[in-house]
Amino acid sequence: MEPKRFMTLQRHILEGERQHPEATGELSALLSELALAAKVISLEVNKAGLIDILGFTGDTNVQGEAVKKLDIYAHNTIVSAMDHGGHLCLMASEEEEDIIHIPKHHKLGKYVMMFDPLDGSSNIDANVSIGTIFSILKRKSPEGTPGTLEDALQPGVEQVAAGYIVYGSSTIFVYTAGHGVHAFTLDPAVGEFLLSHENIHTPEDARIYSTNEGNYKYWHKGLKNYIKYIQDADDRGATPYSARYIGSMVADIHRNLLYGGIFIYPADKRHPNGKLRLLYECNPMAFLYEQAGGRAIDGKQRILEIQPHKLHQRVPIYIGSKNAVDMVEKFLREAEEEGED
Ligand code: P6P
């Protein structure tokens, strides 16, 4: 078995950039700053359980109330790690209503980053894997000026890099810069993200479906027809699907990316736009999945082609193995053509 190259995240990004003469090294510096923030967040997430058990807070208050909520902590860690590197002109976070400007005394860069600092954080008390999701674009507004909302409201096809960090039994940094999907596992002993999965290709066929079936009665008919179709797979002599849904998007997506699966958070009769956010949840996951050979749609169009109108805009999402997304798209289209609701 060929030994894994001692390939760090930073070296991998730099080598990737060197293959593109126009690259300036700014993107690799930006991703390295994010990787540092991820290491700090990973430390805090992994001791979160202790806050309740041992009262270990790092603050005076043993009750733990004084300890910042982990998602605020993650948000603050990312902002403070990245607002002075000189590579960003703007940030946007799930935790902030408005765009986040770069402090006046810092150099303004050519990139914009949108992120969900700690998606699924409501699961932390149950020790469920959670994650940071990020999306990086090039600014459209003039260099040297403060970034604008329009810099953030670009369709997903404009992303130059995207990915997530999943804080689970290991901390894994998964990213794409448009040249394949690569994963790096944090080795806490050396404090480095080391290449663990190069050029991830998601299986064309799914054997896992991930959705909150508690919302079944509110689903539109096309989705009900699709779920029934896959649940009857063995009647057709096909391999039955497994239902796997942990309620943490990064954990569900990471498992499905590696094993093959489809993740669905649909529009339904209560939520006409679904629940998940376009700019810092659906777009980055869609970019990553398409780079890994999968697909991501809102039910009608590519997620990456949706023109955003609002910073925290929600969209329905069907994302996963190509053949599975093709199939659900067919059921949704047929139900609409037959006027079924
Ligand atoms: P529901 C977590 O709150 C989250 O934003 C995603 O990580 C997850 O996929 C989804 O919501 C779960 O939502 O409605 O099924 O609990």
CSV table of N, CA and C and ligand atoms in Angstrom, one decimal, residues 116 119-123 133 211-212 215 245-250 252 263 265 275-276 281, ligand 1:
chain,number,residue,atom,x,y,z
A,116,ASP,N,-21.2,29.7,7.6
A,116,ASP,CA,-22.0,29.3,8.8
A,116,ASP,C,-21.0,28.8,9.8
A,119,ASP,N,-22.7,25.1,12.0
A,119,ASP,CA,-24.0,24.6,11.6
A,119,ASP,C,-24.3,23.3,12.4
A,120,GLY,N,-25.5,23.3,12.9
A,120,GLY,CA,-26.0,22.1,13.7
A,120,GLY,C,-25.6,22.2,15.1
A,121,SER,N,-25.3,23.4,15.6
A,121,SER,CA,-24.7,23.5,17.0
A,121,SER,C,-25.8,23.1,18.0
A,122,SER,N,-27.1,23.0,17.7
A,122,SER,CA,-28.0,22.6,18.7
A,122,SER,C,-27.8,21.1,19.0
A,123,ASN,N,-27.0,20.4,18.2
A,123,ASN,CA,-26.8,19.0,18.5
A,123,ASN,C,-25.6,18.8,19.4
A,133,ILE,N,-19.2,25.8,7.6
A,133,ILE,CA,-19.4,25.8,6.1
A,133,ILE,C,-18.9,27.1,5.6
A,211,THR,N,-33.5,12.8,5.0
A,211,THR,CA,-34.5,13.9,5.0
A,211,THR,C,-35.3,13.7,6.3
A,212,ASN,N,-35.9,14.8,6.7
A,212,ASN,CA,-36.7,14.8,8.0
A,212,ASN,C,-38.1,14.3,7.7
A,215,ASN,N,-41.7,15.7,8.6
A,215,ASN,CA,-42.5,16.7,7.8
A,215,ASN,C,-43.3,16.1,6.7
A,245,TYR,N,-30.5,10.2,8.9
A,245,TYR,CA,-30.6,11.6,9.0
A,245,TYR,C,-30.3,12.0,10.4
A,246,ILE,N,-29.3,12.8,10.6
A,246,ILE,CA,-28.8,13.1,12.0
A,246,ILE,C,-29.2,14.5,12.3
A,247,GLY,N,-29.7,15.3,11.3
A,247,GLY,CA,-30.1,16.7,11.7
A,247,GLY,C,-29.0,17.6,11.8
A,248,SER,N,-27.8,17.3,11.2
A,248,SER,CA,-26.7,18.2,11.2
A,248,SER,C,-26.2,18.1,9.7
A,249,MET,N,-26.4,19.2,9.0
A,249,MET,CA,-26.2,19.1,7.5
A,249,MET,C,-24.8,18.7,7.2
A,250,VAL,N,-23.8,19.2,7.9
A,250,VAL,CA,-22.4,18.9,7.5
A,250,VAL,C,-22.1,17.4,7.7
A,252,ASP,N,-24.4,14.9,7.8
A,252,ASP,CA,-25.2,14.1,6.8
A,252,ASP,C,-24.5,14.2,5.4
A,263,PHE,N,-29.4,14.0,0.0
A,263,PHE,CA,-29.8,14.8,1.2
A,263,PHE,C,-30.9,15.7,0.7
A,265,TYR,N,-33.7,18.8,1.8
A,265,TYR,CA,-34.5,19.6,2.6
A,265,TYR,C,-35.4,20.4,1.7
A,275,LYS,N,-35.6,25.3,4.4
A,275,LYS,CA,-35.0,25.9,5.7
A,275,LYS,C,-33.6,26.3,5.5
A,276,LEU,N,-32.8,25.7,4.6
A,276,LEU,CA,-31.4,25.9,4.5
A,276,LEU,C,-31.0,27.2,3.7
A,281,GLU,N,-24.8,27.8,3.0
A,281,GLU,CA,-25.0,26.3,3.3
A,281,GLU,C,-25.2,25.6,1.9
B,1,P6P,P1,-34.6,19.9,10.9
B,1,P6P,C1,-29.4,22.3,11.8
B,1,P6P,O1,-30.3,23.1,12.6
B,1,P6P,C2,-29.7,22.6,10.3
B,1,P6P,O2,-29.6,23.9,10.0
B,1,P6P,C3,-28.9,21.7,9.4
B,1,P6P,O3,-27.6,21.4,9.9
B,1,P6P,C4,-29.8,20.4,9.4
B,1,P6P,O4,-29.6,19.7,8.2
B,1,P6P,C5,-31.2,21.0,9.5
B,1,P6P,O5,-31.1,22.2,10.1
B,1,P6P,C6,-32.1,20.1,10.3
B,1,P6P,O6,-33.4,20.7,10.3
B,1,P6P,O7,-35.8,20.7,10.6
B,1,P6P,O8,-34.7,18.5,10.2
B,1,P6P,O9,-34.3,19.7,12.4
